[in-house]
Amino acid sequence: MKSLSKKAFLYTLIITVFSIILLDVFFYVNTKDFLADEVKTELNKQIKLARKIIDINAFNERDYKKLKYYSDEIRRLTGSRTTLIAKDGTVLADSELDSLDLKRTENHFKRPEVKEAMEKGIGFSERHSATIEKNLFYYAENLYEGKRISGFIRFAVFSANLDSRLEFLTNMLIIIDIFVIVIVFGFLIIWQKKVKKQRESLITEISLRSDQPDFIDIPSQKYAEYDKIASGVNSIGKNLFNLKERYKQSFTDLLGLFNSLHEGVAAFDKNGRLLFFNKPFSHIFNTENAVEGKSFFYDLIHFPPLINDIHKFLKSNLFVTNRTKFSGSRYIEYQISQFNLEDMQAGFIITVEDVTNLQNLEIIRQDFVANVSHEFKTPLTSIRGYAETLLSDSVNDEVMQKKFLEKIEKQTRKLENIVTDLLQLTRIENREVEELTEIDPVSTLKEIADDFSFRCKAKKIDFTTDFLVNSGEVKILANPQLLQTLVSNLLANAINYNSEKGGVIFKCSANNKYFIAEVADTGIGIPKDEKQRILERFYRVDSSRGIYPEGSGLGLSIVKNITELFRGKIELESESGKGSRFIVYIPLV
């Protein structure tokens, strides 16, 4: 097992060395920059002297003889190698080169110091010379004729003085580093010995108390960290005396949790004798008189399918699950599985749950699938019939062909409407809509009223609006688009299932609690015995299918779900052959 103290010692030493290296690098870099700045300052003074010697016209005229004289003279006065460079990078003169060597010299335009001088007026770089195995400093400045650059003057000097100073700094840093590391190393060894002594003392105190029937507090420790450990051990020791009561309380809480489960649970040994059960199990099978440790499963359970499955399990030890009708309209789902104690089979557990609601939802799902299949099958059969007729070439009349295609297009629109309504209904039921906000319902619904007035005129239906509340007077928590959809579906039904020259009334009002939207028509109405189902998906009154066959049967279901989303309610007043009146109540903010 790894020693924590050794790791702490190693990490501390590593961090110390790393910190020293960082400080060394910091001092070295900053010192080097400072010394380099001194070199720059000295070279700048030398260039100021050189500017007084150089005639700038010699650059413009490319007077190599005169420029060579300038470079040699500056070299004599400053002691620095001097290079005169044209603005295109051509070397015009060099204090260390004759005319023949000068011609072989490469263009200096891309040299770092020249490029920097072109950009900033002053350029500086340091490069290693392979010839003399030493660093050289290069310092360049622009030479101007007025404001126009005519060329560059560059000095090159050895960095011998700087190198010697940096070498001295490096040696001093190494000596200081060794001294610091030795001191830190010694301190760490002393510190580790003290910590180890205290740690071993604490371990001894804990070991002495491990076999004692009565717990005695460990005395305070010298170091805060170990004192916290001692306090923690003391706390644990005191809590051991209360463990029995706590265990009893935990058992009581666990039993309460066990009884609060939704599922009924009962455990039996391998002979079928009851070990324990919870209240939901007792409620489902009426086992109030059961006695744990004495009653058998066949004394408690009087449901033949479950008894048969228990016998099957006892023979095979294979997991059993089943959902079945229990009594009346109730359904239960149960599982039988084995449980083990110390890797040995101890018996079996029965879990049972009342799934009546789930089963009813499954029946609703099956009905929904059947309804969707039926609604899709009718237009698809029609489309297929017309398409097969057209493909058989038995219809040559273009008028009839067009008529068939129009019927196909009509059935396709019906399918599209069903799919669109289904998707919208699903989003609403799943609450996959924009968040509800405070809106003014009157201004929103006035736009709807204007749109439907034109549709009523086209079908020769009298359309009347009655807004008893003005814009801005009331607010509701809703979604503007869904509110439009709700009212649009009601108005569309009022128009589609109305008679020619009939009437539609759209009324908006409010009381102390609700905003009220009413849509009344003089259409076919709804029979009394069908009112309860009219808001179901795909449900349509038989008499409505011939009047408006394009309907999907989902419009009123969408209205119902939007109203519920708005936490409102909907009322229906209707009589067969005398029209309908839908009243939607939406709570005010």
mmCIF file of C-alpha atoms in Angstrom, residues 173-418:
data_model
loop_
_atom_site.group_PDB
_atom_site.id
_atom_site.type_symbol
_atom_site.label_atom_id
_atom_site.label_comp_id
_atom_site.label_asym_id
_atom_site.label_seq_id
_atom_site.Cartn_x
_atom_site.Cartn_y
_atom_site.Cartn_z
ATOM 1 C CA LEU A 173 21.227 31.030 -9.662
ATOM 2 C CA ILE A 174 22.526 27.440 -9.639
ATOM 3 C CA ILE A 175 24.313 28.005 -6.318
ATOM 4 C CA ILE A 176 21.222 29.620 -4.776
ATOM 5 C CA ASP A 177 18.973 26.820 -6.112
ATOM 6 C CA ILE A 178 21.145 24.109 -4.581
ATOM 7 C CA PHE A 179 21.194 25.956 -1.266
ATOM 8 C CA VAL A 180 17.383 26.378 -1.216
ATOM 9 C CA ILE A 181 16.733 22.743 -2.216
ATOM 10 C CA VAL A 182 19.033 21.472 0.571
ATOM 11 C CA ILE A 183 17.228 23.632 3.154
ATOM 12 C CA VAL A 184 13.765 22.550 1.910
ATOM 13 C CA PHE A 185 14.839 18.898 1.811
ATOM 14 C CA GLY A 186 16.070 19.058 5.407
ATOM 15 C CA PHE A 187 12.917 20.810 6.562
ATOM 16 C CA LEU A 188 10.739 18.158 4.874
ATOM 17 C CA ILE A 189 12.616 15.321 6.572
ATOM 18 C CA ILE A 190 12.197 16.909 10.017
ATOM 19 C CA TRP A 191 8.520 17.660 9.341
ATOM 20 C CA GLN A 192 7.861 14.113 8.113
ATOM 21 C CA LYS A 193 9.381 12.587 11.260
ATOM 22 C CA LYS A 194 7.188 14.732 13.515
ATOM 23 C CA VAL A 195 4.033 13.920 11.553
ATOM 24 C CA LYS A 196 4.892 10.202 11.518
ATOM 25 C CA LYS A 197 5.366 10.177 15.295
ATOM 26 C CA GLN A 198 2.001 11.871 15.851
ATOM 27 C CA ARG A 199 0.272 9.545 13.365
ATOM 28 C CA GLU A 200 1.650 6.392 15.002
ATOM 29 C CA SER A 201 0.566 7.691 18.408
ATOM 30 C CA LEU A 202 -3.002 8.174 17.155
ATOM 31 C CA ILE A 203 -3.066 4.705 15.546
ATOM 32 C CA THR A 204 -1.937 3.183 18.845
ATOM 33 C CA GLU A 205 -4.718 4.994 20.749
ATOM 34 C CA ILE A 206 -7.355 3.758 18.281
ATOM 35 C CA SER A 207 -6.009 0.173 18.355
ATOM 36 C CA LEU A 208 -6.155 0.070 22.163
ATOM 37 C CA ARG A 209 -9.860 0.995 22.096
ATOM 38 C CA SER A 210 -10.926 -1.431 19.366
ATOM 39 C CA ASP A 211 -11.303 -4.401 21.773
ATOM 40 C CA GLN A 212 -12.630 -2.510 24.804
ATOM 41 C CA PRO A 213 -16.314 -2.945 25.781
ATOM 42 C CA ASP A 214 -16.543 0.678 26.919
ATOM 43 C CA PHE A 215 -15.287 3.437 24.731
ATOM 44 C CA ILE A 216 -12.956 6.037 26.281
ATOM 45 C CA ASP A 217 -12.382 9.304 24.450
ATOM 46 C CA ILE A 218 -9.057 9.691 22.681
ATOM 47 C CA PRO A 219 -7.176 12.724 24.114
ATOM 48 C CA SER A 220 -6.623 15.848 22.038
ATOM 49 C CA GLN A 221 -3.840 15.669 19.474
ATOM 50 C CA LYS A 222 -1.036 18.139 18.843
ATOM 51 C CA TYR A 223 -1.862 18.770 15.190
ATOM 52 C CA ALA A 224 -5.303 20.030 14.115
ATOM 53 C CA GLU A 225 -5.724 17.461 11.333
ATOM 54 C CA TYR A 226 -5.121 14.518 13.678
ATOM 55 C CA ASP A 227 -7.246 16.138 16.358
ATOM 56 C CA LYS A 228 -10.153 16.148 13.885
ATOM 57 C CA ILE A 229 -9.590 12.430 13.260
ATOM 58 C CA ALA A 230 -9.562 11.785 17.009
ATOM 59 C CA SER A 231 -12.793 13.761 17.412
ATOM 60 C CA GLY A 232 -14.357 11.759 14.579
ATOM 61 C CA VAL A 233 -13.371 8.447 16.195
ATOM 62 C CA ASN A 234 -14.772 9.665 19.521
ATOM 63 C CA SER A 235 -18.046 10.548 17.823
ATOM 64 C CA ILE A 236 -18.260 7.113 16.195
ATOM 65 C CA GLY A 237 -17.549 5.421 19.517
ATOM 66 C CA LYS A 238 -20.360 7.291 21.242
ATOM 67 C CA ASN A 239 -22.773 6.500 18.431
ATOM 68 C CA LEU A 240 -22.124 2.759 18.823
ATOM 69 C CA PHE A 241 -23.938 2.835 22.166
ATOM 70 C CA ASN A 242 -27.075 4.124 20.445
ATOM 71 C CA LEU A 243 -26.868 1.738 17.483
ATOM 72 C CA LYS A 244 -29.551 -0.644 18.766
ATOM 73 C CA GLU A 245 -32.192 2.086 19.131
ATOM 74 C CA ARG A 246 -31.272 3.558 15.786
ATOM 75 C CA TYR A 247 -31.569 0.133 14.198
ATOM 76 C CA LYS A 248 -35.046 -0.252 15.639
ATOM 77 C CA GLN A 249 -36.053 3.169 14.331
ATOM 78 C CA SER A 250 -34.614 2.375 10.910
ATOM 79 C CA PHE A 251 -36.557 -0.875 10.842
ATOM 80 C CA THR A 252 -39.762 0.983 11.697
ATOM 81 C CA ASP A 253 -39.101 3.541 8.953
ATOM 82 C CA LEU A 254 -38.327 0.794 6.451
ATOM 83 C CA LEU A 255 -41.543 -0.991 7.340
ATOM 84 C CA GLY A 256 -43.474 2.237 6.815
ATOM 85 C CA LEU A 257 -41.807 2.716 3.446
ATOM 86 C CA PHE A 258 -42.542 -0.914 2.568
ATOM 87 C CA ASN A 259 -46.226 -0.401 3.348
ATOM 88 C CA SER A 260 -46.339 2.846 1.365
ATOM 89 C CA LEU A 261 -45.318 1.121 -1.872
ATOM 90 C CA HIS A 262 -47.892 1.204 -4.642
ATOM 91 C CA GLU A 263 -47.229 -2.455 -5.441
ATOM 92 C CA GLY A 264 -48.269 -5.267 -3.154
ATOM 93 C CA VAL A 265 -45.327 -7.398 -2.002
ATOM 94 C CA ALA A 266 -45.292 -10.709 -0.132
ATOM 95 C CA ALA A 267 -42.445 -13.131 0.562
ATOM 96 C CA PHE A 268 -42.810 -16.866 1.162
ATOM 97 C CA ASP A 269 -40.263 -19.513 2.073
ATOM 98 C CA LYS A 270 -39.579 -22.438 -0.249
ATOM 99 C CA ASN A 271 -42.432 -24.387 1.391
ATOM 100 C CA GLY A 272 -44.931 -21.611 0.672
ATOM 101 C CA ARG A 273 -45.115 -20.273 4.237
ATOM 102 C CA LEU A 274 -45.686 -16.512 4.553
ATOM 103 C CA LEU A 275 -42.640 -14.560 5.742
ATOM 104 C CA PHE A 276 -43.874 -10.962 5.392
ATOM 105 C CA PHE A 277 -46.277 -8.850 3.343
ATOM 106 C CA ASN A 278 -47.257 -5.195 3.002
ATOM 107 C CA LYS A 279 -50.592 -3.422 3.201
ATOM 108 C CA PRO A 280 -51.197 -3.064 -0.586
ATOM 109 C CA PHE A 281 -50.873 -6.870 -0.921
ATOM 110 C CA SER A 282 -53.326 -7.347 1.932
ATOM 111 C CA HIS A 283 -55.715 -4.827 0.345
ATOM 112 C CA ILE A 284 -55.723 -6.574 -3.045
ATOM 113 C CA PHE A 285 -56.163 -10.143 -1.719
ATOM 114 C CA ASN A 286 -57.963 -9.379 1.588
ATOM 115 C CA THR A 287 -55.327 -11.069 3.774
ATOM 116 C CA GLU A 288 -55.978 -9.164 7.020
ATOM 117 C CA ASN A 289 -56.058 -12.432 8.994
ATOM 118 C CA ALA A 290 -52.702 -13.662 7.655
ATOM 119 C CA VAL A 291 -50.071 -14.576 10.238
ATOM 120 C CA GLU A 292 -46.433 -14.212 9.268
ATOM 121 C CA GLY A 293 -44.549 -17.477 9.801
ATOM 122 C CA LYS A 294 -47.715 -19.609 9.943
ATOM 123 C CA SER A 295 -50.056 -18.909 7.014
ATOM 124 C CA PHE A 296 -49.449 -20.545 3.612
ATOM 125 C CA PHE A 297 -50.036 -18.983 0.208
ATOM 126 C CA TYR A 298 -53.010 -21.274 -0.580
ATOM 127 C CA ASP A 299 -54.708 -20.068 2.645
ATOM 128 C CA LEU A 300 -54.321 -16.424 1.624
ATOM 129 C CA ILE A 301 -54.699 -16.318 -2.147
ATOM 130 C CA HIS A 302 -57.964 -17.452 -3.707
ATOM 131 C CA PHE A 303 -57.251 -16.433 -7.307
ATOM 132 C CA PRO A 304 -56.773 -19.572 -9.481
ATOM 133 C CA PRO A 305 -54.478 -18.067 -12.194
ATOM 134 C CA LEU A 306 -51.998 -16.859 -9.553
ATOM 135 C CA ILE A 307 -52.137 -20.154 -7.609
ATOM 136 C CA ASN A 308 -51.428 -22.102 -10.815
ATOM 137 C CA ASP A 309 -48.470 -19.827 -11.622
ATOM 138 C CA ILE A 310 -47.071 -20.328 -8.095
ATOM 139 C CA HIS A 311 -47.135 -24.093 -8.587
ATOM 140 C CA LYS A 312 -45.379 -23.669 -11.966
ATOM 141 C CA PHE A 313 -42.706 -21.517 -10.336
ATOM 142 C CA LEU A 314 -42.119 -24.023 -7.514
ATOM 143 C CA LYS A 315 -41.478 -26.720 -10.134
ATOM 144 C CA SER A 316 -39.224 -24.711 -12.481
ATOM 145 C CA ASN A 317 -37.837 -21.789 -10.396
ATOM 146 C CA LEU A 318 -38.295 -19.645 -13.513
ATOM 147 C CA PHE A 319 -39.476 -16.035 -13.313
ATOM 148 C CA VAL A 320 -43.237 -15.679 -13.922
ATOM 149 C CA THR A 321 -45.138 -12.555 -14.954
ATOM 150 C CA ASN A 322 -48.754 -12.153 -15.992
ATOM 151 C CA ARG A 323 -51.410 -9.490 -16.519
ATOM 152 C CA THR A 324 -54.985 -10.695 -16.185
ATOM 153 C CA LYS A 325 -58.524 -9.685 -15.318
ATOM 154 C CA PHE A 326 -59.015 -9.944 -11.564
ATOM 155 C CA SER A 327 -62.546 -9.123 -10.506
ATOM 156 C CA GLY A 328 -65.253 -7.139 -12.225
ATOM 157 C CA SER A 329 -63.516 -4.555 -14.423
ATOM 158 C CA ARG A 330 -60.257 -4.675 -12.419
ATOM 159 C CA TYR A 331 -56.953 -5.902 -13.852
ATOM 160 C CA ILE A 332 -53.834 -6.944 -11.955
ATOM 161 C CA GLU A 333 -50.263 -7.632 -13.019
ATOM 162 C CA TYR A 334 -48.071 -9.887 -10.890
ATOM 163 C CA GLN A 335 -44.530 -11.281 -10.912
ATOM 164 C CA ILE A 336 -43.130 -14.299 -9.101
ATOM 165 C CA SER A 337 -39.371 -14.461 -8.542
ATOM 166 C CA GLN A 338 -37.019 -16.220 -6.165
ATOM 167 C CA PHE A 339 -34.992 -14.542 -3.445
ATOM 168 C CA ASN A 340 -31.779 -15.806 -1.902
ATOM 169 C CA LEU A 341 -30.136 -15.536 1.507
ATOM 170 C CA GLU A 342 -26.391 -16.185 1.755
ATOM 171 C CA ASP A 343 -26.337 -17.464 -1.839
ATOM 172 C CA MET A 344 -29.031 -20.057 -1.105
ATOM 173 C CA GLN A 345 -32.628 -20.006 -2.296
ATOM 174 C CA ALA A 346 -34.801 -18.988 0.622
ATOM 175 C CA GLY A 347 -38.162 -18.820 -1.139
ATOM 176 C CA PHE A 348 -40.079 -16.629 -3.551
ATOM 177 C CA ILE A 349 -41.518 -13.126 -3.706
ATOM 178 C CA ILE A 350 -44.829 -12.114 -5.248
ATOM 179 C CA THR A 351 -45.274 -8.512 -6.392
ATOM 180 C CA VAL A 352 -48.724 -7.492 -7.562
ATOM 181 C CA GLU A 353 -50.083 -4.198 -8.892
ATOM 182 C CA ASP A 354 -53.535 -2.955 -9.805
ATOM 183 C CA VAL A 355 -53.138 -2.007 -13.487
ATOM 184 C CA THR A 356 -56.759 -1.236 -14.257
ATOM 185 C CA ASN A 357 -55.896 2.293 -15.420
ATOM 186 C CA LEU A 358 -53.017 1.045 -17.578
ATOM 187 C CA GLN A 359 -55.260 -1.598 -19.127
ATOM 188 C CA ASN A 360 -57.917 1.004 -19.873
ATOM 189 C CA LEU A 361 -55.260 3.165 -21.534
ATOM 190 C CA GLU A 362 -54.196 0.162 -23.615
ATOM 191 C CA ILE A 363 -57.804 -0.314 -24.724
ATOM 192 C CA ILE A 364 -57.981 3.378 -25.645
ATOM 193 C CA ARG A 365 -54.742 3.000 -27.617
ATOM 194 C CA GLN A 366 -56.123 0.004 -29.496
ATOM 195 C CA ASP A 367 -59.322 1.919 -30.279
ATOM 196 C CA PHE A 368 -57.253 4.855 -31.481
ATOM 197 C CA VAL A 369 -55.191 2.643 -33.817
ATOM 198 C CA ALA A 370 -58.390 1.082 -35.145
ATOM 199 C CA ASN A 371 -59.943 4.523 -35.743
ATOM 200 C CA VAL A 372 -56.834 5.851 -37.478
ATOM 201 C CA SER A 373 -56.681 2.754 -39.667
ATOM 202 C CA HIS A 374 -60.333 3.157 -40.600
ATOM 203 C CA GLU A 375 -60.017 6.883 -41.356
ATOM 204 C CA PHE A 376 -56.942 6.252 -43.527
ATOM 205 C CA LYS A 377 -58.353 3.183 -45.259
ATOM 206 C CA THR A 378 -61.402 4.928 -46.764
ATOM 207 C CA PRO A 379 -59.537 7.677 -48.718
ATOM 208 C CA LEU A 380 -56.680 5.305 -49.578
ATOM 209 C CA THR A 381 -59.143 2.782 -51.031
ATOM 210 C CA SER A 382 -60.761 5.552 -53.064
ATOM 211 C CA ILE A 383 -57.379 6.818 -54.314
ATOM 212 C CA ARG A 384 -56.307 3.300 -55.243
ATOM 213 C CA GLY A 385 -59.568 2.652 -57.152
ATOM 214 C CA TYR A 386 -59.320 5.817 -59.219
ATOM 215 C CA ALA A 387 -55.588 5.294 -59.825
ATOM 216 C CA GLU A 388 -56.086 1.696 -61.014
ATOM 217 C CA THR A 389 -58.861 2.844 -63.341
ATOM 218 C CA LEU A 390 -56.600 5.509 -64.856
ATOM 219 C CA LEU A 391 -53.698 3.069 -65.208
ATOM 220 C CA SER A 392 -55.887 0.490 -66.978
ATOM 221 C CA ASP A 393 -56.424 2.922 -69.922
ATOM 222 C CA SER A 394 -60.166 2.165 -69.759
ATOM 223 C CA VAL A 395 -60.931 5.889 -69.455
ATOM 224 C CA ASN A 396 -59.940 7.757 -72.599
ATOM 225 C CA ASP A 397 -62.162 10.762 -72.120
ATOM 226 C CA GLU A 398 -59.989 13.673 -70.914
ATOM 227 C CA VAL A 399 -62.926 15.125 -68.986
ATOM 228 C CA MET A 400 -63.386 11.875 -67.055
ATOM 229 C CA GLN A 401 -59.639 11.569 -66.485
ATOM 230 C CA LYS A 402 -59.576 15.064 -65.041
ATOM 231 C CA LYS A 403 -62.578 14.232 -62.880
ATOM 232 C CA PHE A 404 -60.837 11.124 -61.527
ATOM 233 C CA LEU A 405 -57.664 13.100 -60.818
ATOM 234 C CA GLU A 406 -59.682 15.751 -58.984
ATOM 235 C CA LYS A 407 -61.223 13.034 -56.799
ATOM 236 C CA ILE A 408 -57.759 11.620 -56.077
ATOM 237 C CA GLU A 409 -56.568 15.123 -55.162
ATOM 238 C CA LYS A 410 -59.620 15.584 -52.913
ATOM 239 C CA GLN A 411 -58.951 12.340 -51.033
ATOM 240 C CA THR A 412 -55.272 13.276 -50.733
ATOM 241 C CA ARG A 413 -56.255 16.577 -49.110
ATOM 242 C CA LYS A 414 -58.442 14.647 -46.696
ATOM 243 C CA LEU A 415 -55.488 12.444 -45.728
ATOM 244 C CA GLU A 416 -53.308 15.530 -45.336
ATOM 245 C CA ASN A 417 -55.912 17.166 -43.078
ATOM 246 C CA ILE A 418 -56.087 14.037 -40.904
#
